[in-house]
Amino acid sequence: MLEVKHIRAHQSDFIEALKKRNFEAEAVFESILKLDDKRKATQKQLDEILSESNTLSKEIGMLFKSGEKEKANELKAKTAGLKEDSKRLGEEMSQAAAELQALLYQVPNIPHASVPAGKTEEDNQEILREGEVPTLPKNALPHWELAKKYDLIDFELGNKITGAGFPVYKGKGAKLQRALISYFLDKNTQAGYQEVQVPLLVNEASGYGTGQLPDKEGQMYHVGNDDLYLIPTAEVPITNIYRDDLLTEKDLPIQLTGYTPCFRREAGSYGAHVRGLNRLHQFDKVELVNIVKPEDSYQVLDQMVKHVQGLLQELELPYRILRLCGGDLGFTSALTYDFELFSTAQDRWLEISSVSNFETFQANRLKIRYKDAQKKKALVHTLNGSSLALPRVLAGLLENYQTENGILIPKVLQPYTGFDLIA
RNA sequence: GGAGAAAUGGCAGAGUGGUCGAAUGCGGCAGUCUUGAAAACUGUUGAGGGUCACACCUCCGGGGGUUCGAAUCCCUCUUUCUCCGCCA
């Protein structure tokens, strides 16, 4: 959520910048500023009335104490009108505030200067491509065939237990996935992140805090009885750890990593590319979250990109990094780098990580602030990224490491799996 | 799930319906003393809105109510604790 004072100060710049997202901001901004003015003016009137009635109440108290009952009753009569006014103004004010809030929720984050204009993923900017695409054996299979051949993942079983998009991992498939989780968490903690385990269900306030609500309501599973949401990413519970907190400079940076299953309804995204592990309703992911001082955030973003690159290099998987264009950029993000893994057998790129700087957009909703050296309060910057989304890494490993004798296991994972070949 | 108790500032902990944004202690910050540190002493120390800055307004778990006036009374929700039951 943008800050009104920033909209006021940079109105035309913001309008221009939001065009990169194909978001027409002029009218919304005007309404926002108007409502903010109204809110302030109403608040001022209300304050004056409250002030007057506070004074009167005190006088009445004094008069009762000194036994001047009649005078007190006279003053009492005067308060009736004030009460009515304050009630009316109070309602006006909270209505203006609510309308303002609703409008602010509609405005996406201002894209960073380096974000390319564009409408679809076609316009994303490839900034790096690395890793060798292996030459596969003649009869190379896509991962869903491999999963079946070696009995690693059972998709039909998931259908029976739950429904489409909830696979059952078995044997070496399950173990390989567990190995990846441990490997990622170890690498992350070695890089200075603190490991956390967080709830998989969150309340409404948390959903609003990180921006899944209200914009992506339909994408989350909702538990109606208790009005809770299954997390679509660990970003939600982890970032919300610090909701409403006023931190000190010493607390920063905060670097957290956590493994969680993620649940996504993926409403409306059925179609060609959902086979196998490509798109699931439940999947595992290890997440990185950074809470930092504003002046550090872009340096930290680069560090996160380097860190994720390191993982892919160690796994020896071919990947590329994209800078997302305005049209593809997430609602809350100012700058996002997507990592895509090349799925050799499918001959296509699979998104496996998304590393973003939200600047103050989430912090403003979450009310995460800190006191700087001059004891001034300011919103922090939040960042997050996946390290990594498991099923697609698994898909990439199966496909790219397949040989005629079976599927090889990358060296760095062997200590975790305890085997070096799936045959 | 049943019965009871509670929720106050970073923490601990007072608070009779009427200058209570709130005693006191600890912690934090600044200073005095000291070669330095500790101790001791002195001062300072919640958040949001508003203002150039004051003034002023709001906030004592959340929401609602009674009252001229609520941290204090009533209703409701949530959470925590104790006991009982159930249970990974």
Coordinates of C-alpha atoms in Angstrom, one line a residue, chain A residues 10-422:
Chain A
H10 CA 5.1 12.6 -6.3
Q11 CA 1.7 12.4 -7.9
S12 CA 2.8 12.9 -11.5
D13 CA 5.9 10.7 -11.3
F14 CA 3.8 7.9 -9.8
I15 CA 1.2 8.2 -12.6
E16 CA 3.9 8.0 -15.1
A17 CA 5.6 5.0 -13.4
L18 CA 2.4 3.1 -13.1
K19 CA 1.9 3.3 -16.8
K20 CA 4.6 0.7 -17.1
R21 CA 2.1 -1.6 -15.3
N22 CA -0.6 -0.5 -17.6
F23 CA -2.3 1.0 -14.6
E24 CA -4.1 4.2 -15.1
A25 CA -3.7 6.0 -11.8
E26 CA -4.7 9.6 -12.4
A27 CA -8.4 9.3 -11.4
V28 CA -7.7 7.1 -8.4
F29 CA -5.0 9.4 -7.1
E30 CA -7.3 12.3 -7.4
S31 CA -10.0 10.5 -5.4
I32 CA -7.5 9.4 -2.8
L33 CA -6.2 13.0 -2.3
K34 CA -9.7 14.3 -2.1
L35 CA -10.7 11.7 0.4
D36 CA -7.6 12.3 2.5
D37 CA -8.4 16.0 2.6
K38 CA -11.9 15.3 3.6
R39 CA -10.7 12.9 6.3
K40 CA -8.4 15.5 7.7
A41 CA -11.0 18.3 7.6
T42 CA -13.6 16.1 9.3
Q43 CA -11.1 14.9 11.9
K44 CA -10.3 18.5 12.7
Q45 CA -13.9 19.5 13.3
L46 CA -14.4 16.4 15.3
D47 CA -11.3 17.1 17.4
E48 CA -12.6 20.6 18.2
I49 CA -15.9 19.3 19.4
L50 CA -14.3 16.6 21.5
S51 CA -12.0 19.1 23.0
E52 CA -15.0 21.3 23.9
S53 CA -16.9 18.4 25.4
N54 CA -13.8 17.3 27.4
T55 CA -13.5 20.7 28.8
L56 CA -17.2 20.8 29.7
S57 CA -17.0 17.4 31.4
K58 CA -14.2 18.5 33.5
E59 CA -16.0 21.6 34.6
I60 CA -19.1 19.5 35.4
G61 CA -17.0 17.3 37.5
M62 CA -15.6 20.2 39.4
L63 CA -19.0 21.7 40.0
F64 CA -20.4 18.5 41.3
K65 CA -17.5 18.2 43.7
S66 CA -18.0 21.7 45.0
G67 CA -21.7 21.0 45.3
E68 CA -22.9 23.4 42.7
K69 CA -25.5 21.1 41.3
E70 CA -27.6 23.5 39.4
K71 CA -24.7 25.0 37.5
A72 CA -23.6 21.5 36.7
N73 CA -26.9 20.6 35.3
E74 CA -27.0 23.7 33.2
L75 CA -23.7 22.7 31.6
K76 CA -25.0 19.1 31.1
A77 CA -27.7 20.4 28.9
K78 CA -25.1 22.0 26.7
T79 CA -23.4 18.8 26.0
A80 CA -26.3 17.2 24.2
G81 CA -25.8 19.0 21.0
L82 CA -22.0 18.4 21.0
K83 CA -22.7 14.7 21.4
E84 CA -24.9 14.6 18.4
D85 CA -22.3 16.5 16.3
S86 CA -19.5 14.3 17.4
K87 CA -21.4 11.2 16.6
R88 CA -22.2 12.4 13.1
L89 CA -18.7 13.6 12.4
G90 CA -17.2 10.4 13.7
E91 CA -19.3 8.4 11.3
E92 CA -18.3 10.7 8.4
M93 CA -14.7 10.4 9.3
S94 CA -14.6 6.6 9.6
Q95 CA -16.5 6.4 6.3
A96 CA -14.0 8.6 4.6
A97 CA -11.2 6.6 6.1
A98 CA -12.7 3.3 4.9
E99 CA -13.2 4.6 1.4
L100 CA -9.7 5.9 1.4
Q101 CA -8.4 2.6 2.5
A102 CA -10.3 0.7 -0.1
L103 CA -8.9 2.9 -2.9
L104 CA -5.4 2.6 -1.6
Y105 CA -5.7 -1.2 -1.6
Q106 CA -6.4 -1.0 -5.3
V107 CA -3.2 0.7 -6.3
P108 CA -0.2 -1.5 -7.0
N109 CA 3.3 -0.8 -6.0
I110 CA 5.4 1.8 -8.0
P111 CA 7.7 -0.2 -10.3
H112 CA 11.4 0.4 -9.9
A113 CA 13.1 2.6 -12.6
S114 CA 14.8 -0.5 -14.1
V115 CA 11.5 -2.3 -14.7
P116 CA 10.9 -2.6 -18.4
A117 CA 7.5 -1.6 -19.8
G118 CA 5.5 -4.4 -21.2
K119 CA 2.2 -6.2 -21.1
T120 CA 2.9 -10.0 -20.9
E121 CA 5.7 -12.4 -19.9
E122 CA 6.9 -12.0 -23.5
D123 CA 8.2 -8.6 -22.6
N124 CA 10.3 -9.8 -19.6
Q125 CA 13.9 -9.0 -19.9
E126 CA 16.3 -11.9 -19.9
I127 CA 19.4 -10.7 -18.0
L128 CA 21.4 -13.9 -17.7
R129 CA 21.5 -17.4 -18.9
E130 CA 23.8 -20.0 -17.4
G131 CA 24.4 -23.7 -17.1
E132 CA 24.7 -26.3 -19.7
V133 CA 21.7 -27.9 -21.3
P134 CA 22.5 -31.6 -21.2
T135 CA 22.3 -33.8 -24.3
L136 CA 19.7 -36.3 -23.4
P137 CA 19.5 -39.9 -24.4
K138 CA 17.4 -40.6 -27.5
N139 CA 14.3 -41.8 -25.7
A140 CA 14.3 -39.1 -23.1
L141 CA 11.1 -38.7 -21.1
P142 CA 9.3 -35.8 -19.5
H143 CA 9.4 -35.9 -15.7
W144 CA 5.9 -37.3 -15.3
E145 CA 6.8 -40.3 -17.3
L146 CA 10.1 -40.7 -15.4
A147 CA 8.1 -40.4 -12.1
K148 CA 6.0 -43.2 -13.2
K149 CA 8.8 -45.4 -14.6
Y150 CA 10.8 -45.2 -11.4
D151 CA 7.7 -45.1 -9.1
L152 CA 8.7 -41.7 -7.6
I153 CA 5.4 -39.8 -7.7
D154 CA 1.8 -41.1 -7.9
F155 CA -0.5 -38.5 -9.4
E156 CA -3.5 -40.9 -9.5
L157 CA -3.3 -41.7 -5.9
G158 CA -3.4 -38.0 -5.1
N159 CA -6.6 -37.7 -7.2
K160 CA -8.1 -40.4 -5.1
I161 CA -7.2 -38.9 -1.8
T162 CA -7.8 -35.3 -2.5
G163 CA -8.1 -34.3 -6.2
A164 CA -6.0 -33.2 -9.1
G165 CA -2.8 -31.3 -8.2
F166 CA -2.1 -33.2 -4.9
P167 CA 0.5 -35.8 -5.8
V168 CA 1.8 -38.5 -3.6
Y169 CA 5.6 -38.8 -3.5
K170 CA 7.0 -42.2 -2.9
G171 CA 10.3 -43.9 -2.1
K172 CA 13.3 -42.2 -3.6
G173 CA 11.0 -39.5 -4.9
A174 CA 9.9 -38.6 -1.4
K175 CA 13.5 -38.8 -0.2
L176 CA 14.8 -36.7 -3.0
Q177 CA 12.4 -34.0 -2.1
R178 CA 13.3 -34.1 1.6
A179 CA 16.9 -33.9 0.6
L180 CA 16.3 -30.8 -1.4
I181 CA 14.5 -29.2 1.5
S182 CA 17.3 -29.9 3.9
Y183 CA 19.9 -28.8 1.4
F184 CA 18.2 -25.5 0.8
L185 CA 17.7 -24.8 4.5
D186 CA 21.3 -25.6 5.2
K187 CA 22.5 -23.3 2.5
N188 CA 20.3 -20.6 3.7
T189 CA 21.3 -20.8 7.3
Q190 CA 24.9 -20.9 6.3
A191 CA 24.3 -17.6 4.4
G192 CA 23.1 -16.0 7.7
Y193 CA 19.3 -16.7 7.6
Q194 CA 17.6 -17.9 10.7
E195 CA 15.4 -20.9 10.2
V196 CA 11.8 -20.7 11.3
Q197 CA 8.8 -23.0 11.2
V198 CA 5.5 -21.1 10.9
P199 CA 1.8 -21.8 10.8
L200 CA 0.3 -23.0 7.6
L201 CA -3.0 -21.3 8.3
V202 CA -3.2 -17.6 8.6
N203 CA -5.9 -15.1 9.6
E204 CA -7.4 -12.4 7.6
A205 CA -5.1 -9.7 9.0
S206 CA -2.0 -11.6 7.9
G207 CA -3.5 -12.0 4.4
Y208 CA -4.0 -8.3 4.1
G209 CA -0.6 -7.5 5.6
T210 CA 1.4 -9.1 2.8
G211 CA -1.1 -8.2 0.1
Q212 CA -2.8 -11.5 -0.8
L213 CA -6.0 -9.9 0.4
P214 CA -8.0 -8.4 -1.0
D215 CA -6.4 -8.8 -4.5
K216 CA -5.9 -12.5 -4.6
E217 CA -8.8 -13.8 -2.4
G218 CA -9.8 -16.4 -5.0
Q219 CA -6.3 -17.9 -5.1
M220 CA -6.3 -19.0 -1.5
Y221 CA -8.0 -21.9 0.2
H222 CA -10.3 -20.6 2.8
V223 CA -11.3 -22.5 5.9
G224 CA -14.8 -21.3 6.5
N225 CA -15.4 -22.6 9.9
D226 CA -12.6 -20.7 11.5
D227 CA -12.2 -18.0 8.9
L228 CA -8.5 -18.9 8.1
Y229 CA -6.6 -19.2 4.9
L230 CA -4.1 -21.9 3.9
I231 CA -0.9 -20.1 3.0
P232 CA -0.1 -19.7 -0.7
T233 CA 3.6 -19.1 0.3
A234 CA 5.6 -18.9 3.5
E235 CA 6.1 -15.2 2.8
V236 CA 2.7 -14.6 4.5
P237 CA 3.3 -16.1 7.9
I238 CA 7.0 -15.2 8.0
T239 CA 6.7 -11.6 7.1
N240 CA 3.7 -11.2 9.4
I241 CA 5.9 -12.2 12.3
Y242 CA 6.8 -8.6 12.5
R243 CA 3.4 -7.0 11.8
D244 CA 2.8 -3.9 13.9
D245 CA 6.3 -3.9 15.3
L246 CA 8.5 -1.0 15.9
L247 CA 12.0 -2.2 15.5
T248 CA 15.3 -0.6 16.3
E249 CA 18.1 -0.1 13.9
K250 CA 20.0 -2.9 15.7
D251 CA 17.4 -5.4 14.9
L252 CA 18.0 -5.0 11.2
P253 CA 18.6 -6.7 8.9
I254 CA 16.2 -9.6 9.8
Q255 CA 16.9 -12.6 7.6
L256 CA 14.6 -15.6 7.9
T257 CA 14.2 -18.8 6.0
G258 CA 11.5 -21.4 6.3
Y259 CA 10.2 -24.5 4.6
T260 CA 6.4 -24.9 4.2
P261 CA 4.0 -26.5 1.9
C262 CA 2.1 -24.0 -0.1
F263 CA -1.5 -24.2 -1.2
R264 CA -2.9 -22.5 -4.3
R265 CA -6.3 -22.9 -5.8
E266 CA -4.9 -21.8 -9.2
A267 CA -8.4 -21.0 -10.3
G268 CA -8.6 -20.5 -14.0
S269 CA -5.1 -21.7 -14.8
Y270 CA -6.0 -25.1 -16.2
G271 CA -4.8 -25.9 -19.6
A272 CA -1.7 -27.0 -21.5
H273 CA 1.1 -26.5 -19.1
V274 CA -0.2 -28.1 -16.0
R275 CA 1.0 -31.7 -16.5
G276 CA 2.9 -33.5 -13.9
L277 CA 4.7 -31.2 -11.4
N278 CA 4.4 -28.1 -13.5
R279 CA 1.5 -26.7 -11.6
L280 CA 0.1 -28.1 -8.3
H281 CA -2.4 -27.1 -5.7
Q282 CA -0.1 -28.2 -3.0
F283 CA 3.7 -27.9 -3.3
D284 CA 6.7 -27.5 -1.1
K285 CA 8.9 -24.4 -1.0
V286 CA 11.7 -23.0 1.0
E287 CA 11.4 -19.2 1.3
L288 CA 13.8 -16.4 2.1
V289 CA 12.5 -13.2 3.8
N290 CA 14.5 -10.1 4.4
I291 CA 13.5 -7.1 6.5
V292 CA 16.0 -4.3 6.0
K293 CA 16.7 -0.6 6.2
P294 CA 15.4 1.2 3.1
E295 CA 18.9 2.3 1.9
D296 CA 20.0 -1.4 1.9
S297 CA 17.2 -3.0 0.1
Y298 CA 18.5 -3.1 -3.4
Q299 CA 21.9 -4.4 -2.3
V300 CA 20.1 -7.1 -0.4
L301 CA 18.0 -7.9 -3.5
D302 CA 21.2 -8.5 -5.4
Q303 CA 22.5 -10.7 -2.6
M304 CA 19.4 -12.8 -2.8
V305 CA 19.7 -13.2 -6.5
K306 CA 23.4 -14.2 -6.1
H307 CA 22.4 -16.7 -3.4
V308 CA 19.7 -18.4 -5.5
Q309 CA 22.1 -18.5 -8.4
G310 CA 24.6 -20.3 -6.1
L311 CA 22.0 -23.0 -5.4
L312 CA 21.3 -23.6 -9.1
Q313 CA 25.0 -23.6 -9.9
E314 CA 25.7 -26.2 -7.3
L315 CA 22.8 -28.3 -8.6
E316 CA 24.3 -27.8 -12.0
L317 CA 21.0 -27.0 -13.6
P318 CA 20.5 -24.7 -16.6
Y319 CA 18.7 -21.6 -15.8
R320 CA 18.0 -18.0 -16.8
I321 CA 17.1 -14.9 -14.9
L322 CA 14.4 -12.5 -16.0
R323 CA 13.7 -9.0 -14.9
L324 CA 9.9 -8.9 -14.9
C325 CA 8.2 -6.2 -17.1
G326 CA 5.5 -3.9 -15.7
G327 CA 2.7 -6.1 -16.9
D328 CA 4.0 -9.3 -15.3
L329 CA 5.2 -7.7 -12.1
G330 CA 3.3 -8.8 -9.0
F331 CA 0.9 -6.3 -7.4
T332 CA 3.0 -5.6 -4.3
S333 CA 6.5 -5.7 -5.9
A334 CA 8.7 -2.9 -7.1
L335 CA 11.2 -5.1 -8.8
T336 CA 11.2 -8.8 -9.3
Y337 CA 13.7 -11.2 -10.8
D338 CA 12.3 -14.6 -11.9
F339 CA 14.5 -17.6 -12.1
E340 CA 13.6 -20.2 -14.7
L341 CA 14.9 -23.6 -15.0
F342 CA 15.2 -25.2 -18.4
S343 CA 13.2 -28.4 -18.6
T344 CA 15.0 -30.2 -21.3
A345 CA 12.5 -33.0 -21.9
Q346 CA 9.6 -30.5 -22.1
D347 CA 11.8 -28.0 -24.0
R348 CA 10.5 -25.1 -22.0
W349 CA 11.4 -22.9 -19.1
L350 CA 9.8 -23.4 -15.7
E351 CA 9.7 -20.7 -13.1
I352 CA 11.4 -21.9 -9.9
S353 CA 12.1 -18.7 -8.0
S354 CA 10.8 -15.2 -7.8
V355 CA 12.9 -12.7 -5.9
S356 CA 11.3 -9.4 -5.1
N357 CA 11.8 -6.1 -3.4
F358 CA 8.5 -4.7 -2.0
E359 CA 10.2 -1.6 -0.7
T360 CA 7.7 -0.1 1.8
F361 CA 4.6 -1.4 0.1
Q362 CA 4.1 -4.4 2.5
A363 CA 5.7 -2.6 5.4
N364 CA 3.0 0.1 5.2
R365 CA 0.2 -2.4 5.3
L366 CA 2.0 -4.4 8.0
K367 CA 3.0 -1.4 10.0
I368 CA 6.6 -2.6 10.3
R369 CA 8.7 0.4 11.2
Y370 CA 12.1 1.0 12.8
K371 CA 13.8 3.9 14.6
D372 CA 16.8 5.1 12.8
A373 CA 19.9 6.5 14.4
Q374 CA 18.2 9.9 14.8
K375 CA 15.3 8.1 16.4
K376 CA 13.1 9.0 13.5
K377 CA 10.5 6.4 12.6
A378 CA 10.4 5.0 9.1
L379 CA 8.9 2.1 7.3
V380 CA 11.3 -0.8 6.6
H381 CA 11.7 -2.5 3.3
T382 CA 10.7 -6.1 2.9
L383 CA 12.0 -8.6 0.3
N384 CA 11.4 -12.2 -0.3
G385 CA 12.4 -15.0 -2.7
S386 CA 12.0 -18.7 -3.1
S387 CA 15.0 -20.9 -2.6
L388 CA 13.4 -22.8 -4.3
A389 CA 10.0 -24.1 -5.3
L390 CA 10.5 -27.8 -5.0
P391 CA 8.4 -29.6 -7.5
R392 CA 9.8 -27.9 -10.5
V393 CA 13.4 -28.3 -9.3
L394 CA 12.5 -32.0 -8.9
A395 CA 11.1 -32.0 -12.4
G396 CA 14.2 -30.4 -13.7
L397 CA 16.5 -32.8 -11.9
L398 CA 14.6 -35.8 -13.2
E399 CA 14.6 -34.6 -16.7
N400 CA 18.1 -33.2 -17.0
Y401 CA 19.8 -35.9 -15.0
Q402 CA 18.3 -38.8 -16.8
T403 CA 20.6 -41.3 -18.5
E404 CA 20.1 -44.6 -20.1
N405 CA 21.0 -46.3 -16.8
G406 CA 18.7 -44.2 -14.6
I407 CA 18.6 -40.8 -13.0
L408 CA 21.8 -39.4 -11.5
I409 CA 21.8 -37.4 -8.3
P410 CA 23.7 -34.1 -8.2
K411 CA 26.8 -34.4 -6.0
V412 CA 25.7 -31.8 -3.4
L413 CA 22.5 -33.8 -2.8
Q414 CA 24.1 -37.2 -2.3
P415 CA 25.0 -36.6 1.3
Y416 CA 21.3 -35.9 1.9
T417 CA 19.8 -38.6 -0.2
G418 CA 22.2 -41.4 0.7
F419 CA 22.0 -42.7 -2.9
D420 CA 23.5 -41.4 -6.2
L421 CA 21.3 -43.1 -8.7
I422 CA 17.6 -43.8 -9.2

